[in-house]
Structures are given as C-alpha cells and as structure tokens.
Short mmCIF file of C-alpha atoms in Angstrom, two decimals:
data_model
loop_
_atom_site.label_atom_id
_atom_site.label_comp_id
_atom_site.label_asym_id
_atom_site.label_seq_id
_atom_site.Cartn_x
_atom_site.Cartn_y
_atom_site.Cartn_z
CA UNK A 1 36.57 32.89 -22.98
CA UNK A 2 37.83 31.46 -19.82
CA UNK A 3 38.16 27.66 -19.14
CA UNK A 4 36.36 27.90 -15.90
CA UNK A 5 33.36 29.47 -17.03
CA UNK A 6 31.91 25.81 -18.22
CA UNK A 7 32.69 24.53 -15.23
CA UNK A 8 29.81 24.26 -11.77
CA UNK A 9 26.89 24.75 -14.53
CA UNK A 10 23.68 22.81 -13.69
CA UNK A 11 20.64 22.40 -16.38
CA UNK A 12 17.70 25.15 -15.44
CA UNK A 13 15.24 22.27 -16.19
CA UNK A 14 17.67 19.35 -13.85
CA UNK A 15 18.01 22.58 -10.70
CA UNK A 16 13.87 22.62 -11.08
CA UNK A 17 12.74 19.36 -11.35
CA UNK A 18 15.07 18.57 -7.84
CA UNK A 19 13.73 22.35 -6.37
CA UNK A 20 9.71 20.53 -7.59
CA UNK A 21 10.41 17.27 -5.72
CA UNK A 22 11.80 18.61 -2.69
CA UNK A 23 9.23 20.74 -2.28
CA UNK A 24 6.99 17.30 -2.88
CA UNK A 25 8.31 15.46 -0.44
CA UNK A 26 8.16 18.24 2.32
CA UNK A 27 4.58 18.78 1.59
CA UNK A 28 4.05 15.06 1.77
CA UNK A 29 6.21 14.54 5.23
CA UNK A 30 3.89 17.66 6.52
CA UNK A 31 0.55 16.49 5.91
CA UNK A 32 1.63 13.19 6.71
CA UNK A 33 2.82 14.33 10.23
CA UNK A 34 -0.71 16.28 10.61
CA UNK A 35 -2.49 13.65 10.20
CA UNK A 36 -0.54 11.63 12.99
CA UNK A 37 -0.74 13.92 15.53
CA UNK A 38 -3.47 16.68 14.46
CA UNK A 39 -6.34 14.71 15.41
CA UNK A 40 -4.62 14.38 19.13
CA UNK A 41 -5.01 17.75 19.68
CA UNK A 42 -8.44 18.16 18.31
CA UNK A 43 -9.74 16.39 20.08
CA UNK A 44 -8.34 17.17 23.50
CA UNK A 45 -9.60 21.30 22.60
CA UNK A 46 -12.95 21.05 22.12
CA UNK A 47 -14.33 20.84 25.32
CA UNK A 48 -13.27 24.47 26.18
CA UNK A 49 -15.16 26.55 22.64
CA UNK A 50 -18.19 24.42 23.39
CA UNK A 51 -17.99 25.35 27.13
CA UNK A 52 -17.82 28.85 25.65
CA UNK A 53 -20.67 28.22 23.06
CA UNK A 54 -22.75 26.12 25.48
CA UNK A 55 -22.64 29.25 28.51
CA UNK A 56 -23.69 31.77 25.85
CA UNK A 57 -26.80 29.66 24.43
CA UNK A 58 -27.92 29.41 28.66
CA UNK A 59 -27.29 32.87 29.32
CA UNK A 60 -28.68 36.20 28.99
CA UNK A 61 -26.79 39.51 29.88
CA UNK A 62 -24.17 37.25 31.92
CA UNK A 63 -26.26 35.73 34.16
CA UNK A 64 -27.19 31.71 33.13
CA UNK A 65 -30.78 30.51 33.79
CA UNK A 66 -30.81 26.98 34.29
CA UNK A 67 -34.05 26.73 32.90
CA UNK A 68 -32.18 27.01 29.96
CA UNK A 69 -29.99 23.32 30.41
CA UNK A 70 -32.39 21.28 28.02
CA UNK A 71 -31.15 23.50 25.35
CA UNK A 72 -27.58 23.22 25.78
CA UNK A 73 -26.49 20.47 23.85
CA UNK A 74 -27.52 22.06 20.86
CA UNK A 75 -24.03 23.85 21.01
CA UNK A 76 -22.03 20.67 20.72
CA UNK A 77 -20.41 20.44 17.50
CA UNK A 78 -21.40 18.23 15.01
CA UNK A 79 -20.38 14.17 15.25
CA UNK A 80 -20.07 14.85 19.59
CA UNK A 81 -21.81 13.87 22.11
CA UNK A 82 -22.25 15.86 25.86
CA UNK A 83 -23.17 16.76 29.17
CA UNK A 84 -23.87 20.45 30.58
CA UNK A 85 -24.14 20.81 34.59
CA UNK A 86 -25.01 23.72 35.83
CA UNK A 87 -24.28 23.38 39.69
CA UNK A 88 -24.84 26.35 43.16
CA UNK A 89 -24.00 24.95 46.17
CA UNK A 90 -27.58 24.75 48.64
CA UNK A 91 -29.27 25.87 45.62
CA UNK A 92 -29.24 22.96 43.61
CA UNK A 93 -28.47 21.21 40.31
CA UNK A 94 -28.92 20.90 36.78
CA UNK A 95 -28.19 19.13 34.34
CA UNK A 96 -28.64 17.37 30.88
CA UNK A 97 -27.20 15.11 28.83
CA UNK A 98 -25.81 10.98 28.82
CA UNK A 99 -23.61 10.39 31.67
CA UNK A 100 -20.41 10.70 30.16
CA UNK A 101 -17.03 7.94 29.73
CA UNK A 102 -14.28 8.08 32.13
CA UNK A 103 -12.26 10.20 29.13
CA UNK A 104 -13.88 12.57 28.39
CA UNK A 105 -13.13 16.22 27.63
CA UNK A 106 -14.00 18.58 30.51
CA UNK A 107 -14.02 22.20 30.87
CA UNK A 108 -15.30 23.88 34.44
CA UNK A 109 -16.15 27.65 34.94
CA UNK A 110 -17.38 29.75 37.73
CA UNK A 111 -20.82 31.40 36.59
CA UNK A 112 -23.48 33.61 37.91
CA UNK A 113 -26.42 31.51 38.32
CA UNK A 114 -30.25 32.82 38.44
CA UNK A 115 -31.63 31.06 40.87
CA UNK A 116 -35.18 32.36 41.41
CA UNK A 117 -36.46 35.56 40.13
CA UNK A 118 -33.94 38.38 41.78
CA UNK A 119 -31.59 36.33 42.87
CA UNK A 120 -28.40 35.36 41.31
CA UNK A 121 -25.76 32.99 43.32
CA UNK A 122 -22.31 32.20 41.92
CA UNK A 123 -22.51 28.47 40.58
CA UNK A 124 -20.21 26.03 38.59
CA UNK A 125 -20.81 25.21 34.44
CA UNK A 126 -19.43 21.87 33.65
CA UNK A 127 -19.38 21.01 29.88
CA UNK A 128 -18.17 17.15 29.14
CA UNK A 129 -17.45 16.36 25.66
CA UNK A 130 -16.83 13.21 23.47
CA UNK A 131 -17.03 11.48 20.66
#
C-alpha cells in the first residue's frame, strides 16, 4: 500500500453533515429573500388577472353588457378591494365600486361595449385594485 493513499480522505458522515447545512442555509437565504421582495411583485400583478376575471364575469360571447357592472367585484380576489369602469365615449358610463387611493393597481383594455339592444360601440374596461 502506497503512502499517499491516506492522504485527502474526508469522513462520509463530516462531507454530509457540511453538504446538509449548506443546503440549509441556501434554503434559508431563499425563502428569506422571497419574503423581502415576493410580496412587491404580488402585489403590483394583480390588477391585470382580475381585469381578465372581472371582463369575463360582464361579458357574454365577447361583447360586455354594462348592466352587468354591479356584479363585477365579485371577481376581486379575496382580502382586495376595487373599482370596475366600464366607459364609450357619447354613450356613457359605468361604474361600481369605492373610489379608489392614489396607488392603486390599474389595468385598462379596449372592449366591445353593448350599448342598447343591437348595438355594440368600442368602450374602455378599467379595473383598479387594492388592498
């Protein structure tokens, strides 16, 4: 036997405790980070998928009724607060909801709008969001 094969020889139960607590620690620094800084980006997201949400709840085969406003906040999620505004220029304007903070989470979106019965007009859907 050679003299260099006891040398560079680590303990299998020393090389997996270190391998265990560096994994530790990374977990820790990551969750740790998402907490920081994942709750920014929630928060600035969600006006868009309840803009989504909100314009399928007011509208039937693409076209949104604005009779259907008073039902809109129904598709805010849970713990936020809202305004829909459905909006056709000479046509007029709907809307429902608290009149919302200077912050707030906006999303805009060109719609067809029914208007009266046979006529559709191309309007605006505003969706404010906050907490």
């Amino acid at each position: 036997m050679s003299r260099s094969s006891d040398r560079a020889t680590t303990e299998p139960l020393a090389a997996l405790v270190a391998v265990f607590a560096v994994g530790v620690g990374l977990s820790l620094y990551a969750g740790v980070l998402d907490d920081a800084f994942g709750s920014l980006e929630q928060d600035r997201i969600v006006a868009a998928p309840t803009a989504d949400a909100v314009e399928q709840r007011l509208s039937s085969a693409g076209v949104v009724d604005p009779a259907r406003t008073d039902s809109a906040l129904d598709a805010l999620p849970a713990g936020y607060r809202g305004n829909v505004t459905v909006s056709v220029t000479d046509a007029g304007r709907w809307s429902t909801g608290p009149t919302p903070p200077a912050g707030a989470d906006s999303d805009t979106r060109i719609v067809s709008v029914r208007v009266a019965p046979g006529t559709v007009r191309r309007g605006r859907l505003r969706v404010r969001v906050w907490r």
